CSV table of N, CA, C and O and ligand atoms in Angstrom, one decimal:
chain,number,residue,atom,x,y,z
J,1,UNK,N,117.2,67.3,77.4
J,1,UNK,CA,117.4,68.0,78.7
J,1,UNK,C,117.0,67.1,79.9
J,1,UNK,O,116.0,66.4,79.6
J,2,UNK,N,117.4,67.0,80.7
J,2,UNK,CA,117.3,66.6,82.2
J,2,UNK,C,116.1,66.8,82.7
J,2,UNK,O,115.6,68.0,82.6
J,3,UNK,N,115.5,66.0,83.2
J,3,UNK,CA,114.4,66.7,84.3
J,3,UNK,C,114.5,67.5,85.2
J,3,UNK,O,115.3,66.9,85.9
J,4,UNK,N,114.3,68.6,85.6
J,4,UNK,CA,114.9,69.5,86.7
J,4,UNK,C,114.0,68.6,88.0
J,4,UNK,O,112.9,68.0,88.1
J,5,UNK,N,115.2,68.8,88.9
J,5,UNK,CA,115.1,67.9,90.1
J,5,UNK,C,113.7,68.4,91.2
J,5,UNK,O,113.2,69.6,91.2
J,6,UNK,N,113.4,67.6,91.8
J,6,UNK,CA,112.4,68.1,92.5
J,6,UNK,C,112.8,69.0,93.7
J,6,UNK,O,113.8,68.8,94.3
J,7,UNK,N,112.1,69.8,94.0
J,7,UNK,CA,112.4,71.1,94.7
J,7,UNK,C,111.5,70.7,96.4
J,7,UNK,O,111.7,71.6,97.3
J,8,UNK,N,111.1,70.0,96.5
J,8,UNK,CA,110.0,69.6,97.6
J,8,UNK,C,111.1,69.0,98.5
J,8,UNK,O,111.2,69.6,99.5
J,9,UNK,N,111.8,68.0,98.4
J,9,UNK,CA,112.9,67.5,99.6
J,9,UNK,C,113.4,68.8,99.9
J,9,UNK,O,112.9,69.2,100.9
J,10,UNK,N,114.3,69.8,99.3
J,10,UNK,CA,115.1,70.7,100.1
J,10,UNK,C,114.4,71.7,100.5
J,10,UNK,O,114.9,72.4,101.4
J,11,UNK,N,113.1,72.1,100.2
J,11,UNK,CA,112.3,73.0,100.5
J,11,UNK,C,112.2,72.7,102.0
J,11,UNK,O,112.4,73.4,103.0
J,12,UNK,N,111.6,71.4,101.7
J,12,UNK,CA,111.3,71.0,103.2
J,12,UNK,C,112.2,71.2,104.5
J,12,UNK,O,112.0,71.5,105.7
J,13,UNK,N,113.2,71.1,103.7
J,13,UNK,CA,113.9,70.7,105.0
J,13,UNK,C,114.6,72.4,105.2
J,13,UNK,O,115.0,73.0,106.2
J,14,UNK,N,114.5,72.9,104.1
J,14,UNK,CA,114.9,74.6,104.5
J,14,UNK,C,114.1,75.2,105.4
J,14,UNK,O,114.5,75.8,106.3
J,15,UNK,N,112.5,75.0,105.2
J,15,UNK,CA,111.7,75.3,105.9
J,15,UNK,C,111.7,75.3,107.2
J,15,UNK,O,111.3,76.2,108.0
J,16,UNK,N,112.3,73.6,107.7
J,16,UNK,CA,112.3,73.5,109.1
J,16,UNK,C,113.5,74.4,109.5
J,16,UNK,O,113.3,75.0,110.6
J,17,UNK,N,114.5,74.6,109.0
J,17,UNK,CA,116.0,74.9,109.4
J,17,UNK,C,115.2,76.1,109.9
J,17,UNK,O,114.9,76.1,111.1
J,18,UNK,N,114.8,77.4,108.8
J,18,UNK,CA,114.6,78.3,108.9
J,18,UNK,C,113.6,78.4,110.0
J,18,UNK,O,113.6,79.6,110.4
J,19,UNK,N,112.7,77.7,110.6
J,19,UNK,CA,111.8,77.6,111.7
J,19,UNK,C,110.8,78.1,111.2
J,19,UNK,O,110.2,78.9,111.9
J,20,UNK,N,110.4,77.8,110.2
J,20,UNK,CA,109.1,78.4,109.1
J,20,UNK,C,109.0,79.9,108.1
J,20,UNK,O,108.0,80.4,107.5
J,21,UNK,N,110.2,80.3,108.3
J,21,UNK,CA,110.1,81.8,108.3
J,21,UNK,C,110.8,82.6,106.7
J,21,UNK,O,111.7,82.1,105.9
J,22,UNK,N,110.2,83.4,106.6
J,22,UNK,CA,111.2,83.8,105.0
J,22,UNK,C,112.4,84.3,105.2
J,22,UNK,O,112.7,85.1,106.0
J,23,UNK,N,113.4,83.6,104.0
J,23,UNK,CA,114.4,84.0,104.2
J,23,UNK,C,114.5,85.8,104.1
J,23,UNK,O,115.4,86.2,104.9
J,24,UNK,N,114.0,86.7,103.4
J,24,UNK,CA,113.8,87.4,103.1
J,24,UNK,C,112.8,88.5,103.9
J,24,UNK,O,113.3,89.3,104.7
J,25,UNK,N,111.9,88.4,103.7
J,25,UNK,CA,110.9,89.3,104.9
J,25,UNK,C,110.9,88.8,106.5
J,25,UNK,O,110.3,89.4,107.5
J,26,UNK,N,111.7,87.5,106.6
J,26,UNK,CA,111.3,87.1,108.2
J,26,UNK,C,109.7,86.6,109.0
J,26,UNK,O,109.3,86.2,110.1
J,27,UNK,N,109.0,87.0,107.4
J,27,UNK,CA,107.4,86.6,107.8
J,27,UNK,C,107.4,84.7,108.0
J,27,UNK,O,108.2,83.8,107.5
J,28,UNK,N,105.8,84.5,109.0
J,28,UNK,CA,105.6,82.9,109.0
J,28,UNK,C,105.1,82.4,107.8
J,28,UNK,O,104.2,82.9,107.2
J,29,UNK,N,105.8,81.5,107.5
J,29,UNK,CA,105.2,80.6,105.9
J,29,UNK,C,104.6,79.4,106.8
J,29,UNK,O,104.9,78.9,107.9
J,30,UNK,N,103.4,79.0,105.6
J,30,UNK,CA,103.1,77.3,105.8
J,30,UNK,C,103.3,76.8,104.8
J,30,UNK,O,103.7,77.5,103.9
J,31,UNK,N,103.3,75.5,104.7
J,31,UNK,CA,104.1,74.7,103.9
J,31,UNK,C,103.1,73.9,103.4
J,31,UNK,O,102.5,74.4,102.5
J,32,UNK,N,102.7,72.5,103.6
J,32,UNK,CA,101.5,71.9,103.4
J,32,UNK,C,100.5,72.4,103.1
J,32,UNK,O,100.3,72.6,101.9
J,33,UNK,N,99.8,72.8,103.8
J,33,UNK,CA,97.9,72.8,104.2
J,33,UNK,C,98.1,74.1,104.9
J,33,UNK,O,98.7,74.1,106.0
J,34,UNK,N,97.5,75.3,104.3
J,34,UNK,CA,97.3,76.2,105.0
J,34,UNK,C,96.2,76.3,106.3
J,34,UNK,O,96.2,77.1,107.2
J,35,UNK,N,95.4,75.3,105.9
J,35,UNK,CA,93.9,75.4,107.0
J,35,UNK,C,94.4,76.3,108.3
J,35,UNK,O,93.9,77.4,108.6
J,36,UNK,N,95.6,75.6,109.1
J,36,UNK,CA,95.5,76.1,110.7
J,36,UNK,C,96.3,77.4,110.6
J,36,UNK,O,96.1,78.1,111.6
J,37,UNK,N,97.3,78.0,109.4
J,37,UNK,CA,97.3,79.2,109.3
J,37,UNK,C,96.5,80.6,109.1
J,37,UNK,O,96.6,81.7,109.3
J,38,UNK,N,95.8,80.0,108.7
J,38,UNK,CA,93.9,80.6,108.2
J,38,UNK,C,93.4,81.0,108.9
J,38,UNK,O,93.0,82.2,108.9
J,39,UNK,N,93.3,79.8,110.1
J,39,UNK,CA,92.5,80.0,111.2
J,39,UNK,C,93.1,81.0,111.8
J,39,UNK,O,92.7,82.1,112.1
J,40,UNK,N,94.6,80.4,112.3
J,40,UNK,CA,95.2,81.7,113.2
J,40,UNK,C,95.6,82.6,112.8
J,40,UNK,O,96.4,83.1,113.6
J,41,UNK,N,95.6,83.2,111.8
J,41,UNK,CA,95.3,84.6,111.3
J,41,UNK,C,94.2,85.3,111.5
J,41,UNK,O,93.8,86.3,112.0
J,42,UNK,N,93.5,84.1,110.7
J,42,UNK,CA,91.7,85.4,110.4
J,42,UNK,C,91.9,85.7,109.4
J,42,UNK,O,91.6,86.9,109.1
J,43,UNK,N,92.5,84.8,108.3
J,43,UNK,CA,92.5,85.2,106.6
J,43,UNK,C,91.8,84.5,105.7
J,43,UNK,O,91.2,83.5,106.0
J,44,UNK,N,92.1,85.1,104.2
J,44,UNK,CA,91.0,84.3,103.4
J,44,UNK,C,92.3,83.3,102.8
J,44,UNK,O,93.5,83.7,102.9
J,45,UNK,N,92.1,82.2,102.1
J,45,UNK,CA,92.9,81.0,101.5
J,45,UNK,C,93.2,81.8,100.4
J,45,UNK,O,94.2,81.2,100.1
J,46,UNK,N,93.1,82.6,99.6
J,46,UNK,CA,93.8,83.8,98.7
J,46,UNK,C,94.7,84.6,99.2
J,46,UNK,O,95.9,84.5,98.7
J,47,UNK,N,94.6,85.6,100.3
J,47,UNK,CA,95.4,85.7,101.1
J,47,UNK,C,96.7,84.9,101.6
J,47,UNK,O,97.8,85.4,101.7
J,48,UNK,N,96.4,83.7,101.9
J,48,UNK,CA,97.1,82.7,102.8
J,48,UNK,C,98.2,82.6,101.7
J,48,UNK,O,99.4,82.6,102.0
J,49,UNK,N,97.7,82.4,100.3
J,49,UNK,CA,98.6,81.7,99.1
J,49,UNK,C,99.9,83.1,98.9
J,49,UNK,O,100.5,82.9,97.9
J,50,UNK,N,100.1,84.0,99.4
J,50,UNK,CA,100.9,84.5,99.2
J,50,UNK,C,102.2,84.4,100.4
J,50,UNK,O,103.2,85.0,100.4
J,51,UNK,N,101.8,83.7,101.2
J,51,UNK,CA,102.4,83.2,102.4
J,51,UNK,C,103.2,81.5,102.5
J,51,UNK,O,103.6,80.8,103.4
J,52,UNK,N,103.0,81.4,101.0
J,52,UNK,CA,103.1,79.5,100.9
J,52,UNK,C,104.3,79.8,100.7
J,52,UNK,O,104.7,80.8,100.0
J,53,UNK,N,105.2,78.8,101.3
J,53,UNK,CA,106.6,78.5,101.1
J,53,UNK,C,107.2,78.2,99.7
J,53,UNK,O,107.0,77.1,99.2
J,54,UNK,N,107.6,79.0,99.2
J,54,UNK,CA,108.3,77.8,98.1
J,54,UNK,C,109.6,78.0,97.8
J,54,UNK,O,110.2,79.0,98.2
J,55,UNK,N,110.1,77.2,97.3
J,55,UNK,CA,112.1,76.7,97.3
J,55,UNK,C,112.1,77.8,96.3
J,55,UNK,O,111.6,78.0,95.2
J,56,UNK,N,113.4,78.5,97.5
J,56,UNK,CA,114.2,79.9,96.5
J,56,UNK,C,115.6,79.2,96.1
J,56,UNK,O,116.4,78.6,96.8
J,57,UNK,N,115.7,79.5,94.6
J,57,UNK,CA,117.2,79.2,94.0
J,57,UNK,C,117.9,80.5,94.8
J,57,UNK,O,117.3,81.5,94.9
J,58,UNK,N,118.9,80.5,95.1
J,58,UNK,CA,119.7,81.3,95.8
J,58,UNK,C,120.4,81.7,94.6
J,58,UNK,O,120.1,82.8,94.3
J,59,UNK,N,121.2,81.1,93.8
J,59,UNK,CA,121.7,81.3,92.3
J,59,UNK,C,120.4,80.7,91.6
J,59,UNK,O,119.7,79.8,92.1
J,60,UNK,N,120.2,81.5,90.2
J,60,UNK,CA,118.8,81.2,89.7
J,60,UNK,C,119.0,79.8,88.9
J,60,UNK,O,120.1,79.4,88.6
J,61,UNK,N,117.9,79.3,88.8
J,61,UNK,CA,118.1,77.9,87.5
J,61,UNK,C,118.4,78.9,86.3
J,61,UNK,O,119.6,79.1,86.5
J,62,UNK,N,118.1,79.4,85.6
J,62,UNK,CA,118.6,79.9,84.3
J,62,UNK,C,120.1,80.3,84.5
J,62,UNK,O,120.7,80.1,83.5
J,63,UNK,N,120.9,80.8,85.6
J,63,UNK,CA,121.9,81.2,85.7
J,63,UNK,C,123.3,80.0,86.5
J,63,UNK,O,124.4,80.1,86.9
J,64,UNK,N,122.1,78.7,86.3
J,64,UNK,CA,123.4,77.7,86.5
J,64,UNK,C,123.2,76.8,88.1
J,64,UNK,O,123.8,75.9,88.5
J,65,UNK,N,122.0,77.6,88.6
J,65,UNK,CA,121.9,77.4,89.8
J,65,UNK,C,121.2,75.7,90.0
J,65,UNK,O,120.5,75.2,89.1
J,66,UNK,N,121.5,75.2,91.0
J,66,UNK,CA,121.1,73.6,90.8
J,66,UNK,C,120.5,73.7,91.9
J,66,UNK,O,120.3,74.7,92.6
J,67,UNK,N,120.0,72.2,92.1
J,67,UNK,CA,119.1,71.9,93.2
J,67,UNK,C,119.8,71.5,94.3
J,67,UNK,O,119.2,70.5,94.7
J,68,UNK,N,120.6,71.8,95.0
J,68,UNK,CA,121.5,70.9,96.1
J,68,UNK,C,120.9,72.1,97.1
J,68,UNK,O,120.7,73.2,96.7
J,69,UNK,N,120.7,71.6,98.3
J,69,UNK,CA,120.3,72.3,99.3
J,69,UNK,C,121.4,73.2,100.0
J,69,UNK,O,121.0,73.7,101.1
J,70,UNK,N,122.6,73.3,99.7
J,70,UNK,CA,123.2,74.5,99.6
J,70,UNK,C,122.4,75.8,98.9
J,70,UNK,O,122.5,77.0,99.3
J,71,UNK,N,121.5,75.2,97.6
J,71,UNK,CA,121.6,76.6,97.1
J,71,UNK,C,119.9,77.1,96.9
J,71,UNK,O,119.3,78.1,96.3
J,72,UNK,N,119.5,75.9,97.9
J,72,UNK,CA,117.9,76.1,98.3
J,72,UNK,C,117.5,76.9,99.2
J,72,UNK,O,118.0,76.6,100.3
J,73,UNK,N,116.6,78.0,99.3
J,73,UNK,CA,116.1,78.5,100.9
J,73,UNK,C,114.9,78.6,100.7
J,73,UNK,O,114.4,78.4,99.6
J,74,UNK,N,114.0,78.7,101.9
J,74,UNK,CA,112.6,78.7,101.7
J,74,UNK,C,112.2,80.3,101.9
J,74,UNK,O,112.6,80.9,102.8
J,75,UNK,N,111.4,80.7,100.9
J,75,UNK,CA,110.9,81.4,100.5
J,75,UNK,C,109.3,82.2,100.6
J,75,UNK,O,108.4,81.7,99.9
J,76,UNK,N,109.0,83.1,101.3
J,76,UNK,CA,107.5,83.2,100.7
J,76,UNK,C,107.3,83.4,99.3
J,76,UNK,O,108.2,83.8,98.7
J,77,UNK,N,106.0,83.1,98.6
J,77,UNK,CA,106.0,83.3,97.1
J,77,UNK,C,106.0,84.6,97.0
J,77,UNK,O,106.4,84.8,95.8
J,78,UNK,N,105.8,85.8,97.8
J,78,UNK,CA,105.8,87.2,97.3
J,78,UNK,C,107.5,87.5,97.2
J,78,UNK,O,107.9,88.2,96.3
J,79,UNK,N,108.4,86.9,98.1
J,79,UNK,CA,109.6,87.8,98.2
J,79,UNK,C,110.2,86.9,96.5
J,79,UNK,O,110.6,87.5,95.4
J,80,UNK,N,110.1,85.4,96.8
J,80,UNK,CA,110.3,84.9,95.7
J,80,UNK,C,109.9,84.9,93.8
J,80,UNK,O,110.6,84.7,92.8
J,81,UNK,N,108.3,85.3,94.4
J,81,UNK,CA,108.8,85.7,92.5
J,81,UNK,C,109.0,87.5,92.4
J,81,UNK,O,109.0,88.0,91.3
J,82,UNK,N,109.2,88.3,93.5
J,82,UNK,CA,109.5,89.6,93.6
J,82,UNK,C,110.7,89.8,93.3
J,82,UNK,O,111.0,90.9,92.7
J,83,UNK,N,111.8,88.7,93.6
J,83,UNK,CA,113.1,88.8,93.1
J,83,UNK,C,113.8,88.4,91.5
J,83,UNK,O,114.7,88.9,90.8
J,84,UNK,N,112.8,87.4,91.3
J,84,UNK,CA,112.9,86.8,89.7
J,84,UNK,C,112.0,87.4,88.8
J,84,UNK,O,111.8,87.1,87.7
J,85,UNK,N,111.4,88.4,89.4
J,85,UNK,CA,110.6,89.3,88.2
J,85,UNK,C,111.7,90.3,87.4
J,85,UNK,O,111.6,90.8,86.3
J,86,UNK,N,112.4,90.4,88.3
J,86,UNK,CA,113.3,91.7,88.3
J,86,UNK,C,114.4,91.1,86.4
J,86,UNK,O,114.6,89.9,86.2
J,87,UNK,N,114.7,91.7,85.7
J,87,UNK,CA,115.1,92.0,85.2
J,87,UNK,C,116.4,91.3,85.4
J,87,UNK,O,116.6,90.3,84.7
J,88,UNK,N,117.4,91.7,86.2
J,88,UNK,CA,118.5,91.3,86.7
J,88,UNK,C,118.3,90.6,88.2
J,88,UNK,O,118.2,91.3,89.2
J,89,UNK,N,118.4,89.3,88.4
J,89,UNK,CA,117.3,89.3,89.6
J,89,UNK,C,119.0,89.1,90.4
J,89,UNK,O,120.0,88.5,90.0
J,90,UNK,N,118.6,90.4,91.8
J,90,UNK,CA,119.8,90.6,92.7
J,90,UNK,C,120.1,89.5,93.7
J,90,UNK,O,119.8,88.4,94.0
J,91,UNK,N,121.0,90.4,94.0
J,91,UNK,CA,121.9,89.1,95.0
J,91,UNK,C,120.8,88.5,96.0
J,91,UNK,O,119.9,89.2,96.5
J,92,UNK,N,120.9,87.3,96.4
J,92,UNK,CA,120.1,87.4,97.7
J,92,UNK,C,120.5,88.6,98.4
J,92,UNK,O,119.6,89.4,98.7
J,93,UNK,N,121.7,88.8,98.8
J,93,UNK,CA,121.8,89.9,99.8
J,93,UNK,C,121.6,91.1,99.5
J,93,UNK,O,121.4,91.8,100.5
J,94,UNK,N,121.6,91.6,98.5
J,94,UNK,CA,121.2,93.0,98.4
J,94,UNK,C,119.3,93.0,98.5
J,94,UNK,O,118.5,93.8,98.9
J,95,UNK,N,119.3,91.5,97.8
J,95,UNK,CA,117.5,91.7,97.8
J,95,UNK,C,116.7,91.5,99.4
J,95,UNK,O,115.5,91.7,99.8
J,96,UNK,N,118.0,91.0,100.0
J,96,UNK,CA,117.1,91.2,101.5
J,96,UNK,C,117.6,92.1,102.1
J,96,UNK,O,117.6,91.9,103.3
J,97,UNK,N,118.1,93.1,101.8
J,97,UNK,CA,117.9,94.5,102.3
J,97,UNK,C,117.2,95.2,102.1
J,97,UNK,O,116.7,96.0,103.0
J,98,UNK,N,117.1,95.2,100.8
J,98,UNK,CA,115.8,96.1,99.8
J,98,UNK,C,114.4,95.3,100.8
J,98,UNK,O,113.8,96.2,101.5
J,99,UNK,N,113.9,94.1,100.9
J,99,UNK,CA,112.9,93.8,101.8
J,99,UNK,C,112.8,93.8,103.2
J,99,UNK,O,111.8,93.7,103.8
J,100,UNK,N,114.0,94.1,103.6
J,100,UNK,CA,114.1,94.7,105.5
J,100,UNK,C,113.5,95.8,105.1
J,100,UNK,O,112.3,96.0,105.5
J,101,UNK,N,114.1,96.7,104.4
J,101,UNK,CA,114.0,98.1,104.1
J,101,UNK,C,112.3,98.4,104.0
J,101,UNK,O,111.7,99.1,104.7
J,102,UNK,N,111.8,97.6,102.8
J,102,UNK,CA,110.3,97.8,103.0
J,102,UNK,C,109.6,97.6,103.7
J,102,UNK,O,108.7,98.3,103.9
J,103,UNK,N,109.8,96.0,104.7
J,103,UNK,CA,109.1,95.5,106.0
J,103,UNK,C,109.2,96.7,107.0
J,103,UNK,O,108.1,97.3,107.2
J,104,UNK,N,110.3,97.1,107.5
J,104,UNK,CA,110.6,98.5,108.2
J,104,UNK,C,109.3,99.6,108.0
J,104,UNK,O,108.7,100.0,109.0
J,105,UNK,N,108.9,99.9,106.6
J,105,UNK,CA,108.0,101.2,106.3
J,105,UNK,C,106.4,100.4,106.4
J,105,UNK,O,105.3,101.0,106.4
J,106,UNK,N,106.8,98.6,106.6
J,106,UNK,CA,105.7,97.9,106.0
J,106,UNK,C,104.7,98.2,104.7
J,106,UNK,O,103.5,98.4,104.5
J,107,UNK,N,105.9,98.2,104.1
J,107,UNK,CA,105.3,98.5,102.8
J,107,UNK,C,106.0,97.2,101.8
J,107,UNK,O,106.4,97.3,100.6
J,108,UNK,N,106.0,96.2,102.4
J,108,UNK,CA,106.1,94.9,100.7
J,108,UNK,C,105.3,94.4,100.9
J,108,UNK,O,104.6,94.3,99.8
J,109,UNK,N,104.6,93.7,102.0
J,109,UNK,CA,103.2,93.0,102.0
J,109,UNK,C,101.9,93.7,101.9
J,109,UNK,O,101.9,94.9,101.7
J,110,UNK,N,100.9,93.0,101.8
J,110,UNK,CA,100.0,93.9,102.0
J,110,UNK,C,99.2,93.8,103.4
J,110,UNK,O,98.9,92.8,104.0
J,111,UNK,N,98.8,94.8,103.7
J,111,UNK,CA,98.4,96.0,105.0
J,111,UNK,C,98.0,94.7,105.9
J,111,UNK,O,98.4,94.7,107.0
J,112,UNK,N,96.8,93.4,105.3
J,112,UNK,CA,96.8,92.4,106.5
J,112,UNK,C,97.8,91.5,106.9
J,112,UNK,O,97.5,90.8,107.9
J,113,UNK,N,99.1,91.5,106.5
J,113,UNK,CA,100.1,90.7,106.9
J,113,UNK,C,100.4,91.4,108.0
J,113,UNK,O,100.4,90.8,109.1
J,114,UNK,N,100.7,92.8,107.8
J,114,UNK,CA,101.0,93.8,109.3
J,114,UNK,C,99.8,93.8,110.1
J,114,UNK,O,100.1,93.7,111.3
J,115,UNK,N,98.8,93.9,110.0
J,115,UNK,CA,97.8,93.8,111.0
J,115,UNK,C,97.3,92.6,111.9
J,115,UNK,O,97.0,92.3,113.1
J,116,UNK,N,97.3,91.9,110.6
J,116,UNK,CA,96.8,90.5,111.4
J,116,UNK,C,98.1,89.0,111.6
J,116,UNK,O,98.2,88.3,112.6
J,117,UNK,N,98.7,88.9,110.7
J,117,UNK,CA,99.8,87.5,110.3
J,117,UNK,C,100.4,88.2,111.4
J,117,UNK,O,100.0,87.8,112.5
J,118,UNK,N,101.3,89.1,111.5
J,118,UNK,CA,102.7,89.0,112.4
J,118,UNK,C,102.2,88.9,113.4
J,118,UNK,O,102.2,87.9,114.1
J,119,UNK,N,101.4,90.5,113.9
J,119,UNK,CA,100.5,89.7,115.4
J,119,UNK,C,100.2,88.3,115.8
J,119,UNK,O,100.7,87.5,116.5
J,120,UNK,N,99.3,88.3,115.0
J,120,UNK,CA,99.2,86.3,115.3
J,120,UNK,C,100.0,85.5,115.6
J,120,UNK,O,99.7,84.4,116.2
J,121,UNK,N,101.4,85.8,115.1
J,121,UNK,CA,102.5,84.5,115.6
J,121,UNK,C,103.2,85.9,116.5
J,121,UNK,O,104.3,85.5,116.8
J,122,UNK,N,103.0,87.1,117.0
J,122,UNK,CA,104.0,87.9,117.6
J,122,UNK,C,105.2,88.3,117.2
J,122,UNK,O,106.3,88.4,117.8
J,123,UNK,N,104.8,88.4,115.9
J,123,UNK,CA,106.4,88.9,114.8
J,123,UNK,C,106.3,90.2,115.3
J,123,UNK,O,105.3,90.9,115.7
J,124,UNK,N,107.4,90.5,115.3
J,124,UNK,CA,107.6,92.5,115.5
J,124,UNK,C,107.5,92.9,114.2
J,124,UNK,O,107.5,94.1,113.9
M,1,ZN,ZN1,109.0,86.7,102.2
């Protein structure tokens, strides 16, 4: 078997495209070093870790999906392993509706992302 390619160049650069943001909830990701996220929240570094970027297969690796940054997006780790836990993991697009839908009731994060994260960068 092949080494599966590294995921850190396209991540990166999805990250900037996306302007830091999840493809999926629209929430701010850090990428590196959470420290100055931390700070401008007012959270704990356990907290923060659910806000860390990481490279979404848009088509899954198990289902064929490769590393080319066509089929890379950056991801928070909640919406990201929320989608590949699933059984049948859905389309990106149906799965970012199902996560509009919950951000809407604010109900996929938990209760400090709405109180403190989005305020802090002025997310609606
Ligand atoms: Zn997300």
């Amino acid at each position: 078997m092949p080494k599966r390619k590294s995921l850190i160049r396209p991540r990166t650069i999805a990250f900037v495209l996306q302007s830091g943001l999840c493809c999926y909830c629209g929430c701010p990701m850090w990428s590196e070093n959470p420290t100055e996220f931390i700070t401008k929240c007012g959270i704990t570094r356990r907290q923060a870790k659910d806000l860390q970027c990481t490279g979404e297969h848009l088509e899954a690796h198990k289902d064929g999906g490769t590393v080319v940054q066509s089929n890379i997006a950056a991801a928070c780790r909640i919406c990201n392993q929320g989608r590949h836990r699933r059984k049948v993991a859905p389309s990106p697009d149906s799965y970012k509706q199902l996560v509009s839908s919950r951000m809407a009731k604010k109900r996929w994060h938990q209760p400090w992302v709405f109180q403190k994260l989005l305020p802090a960068f002025q997310v609606d």
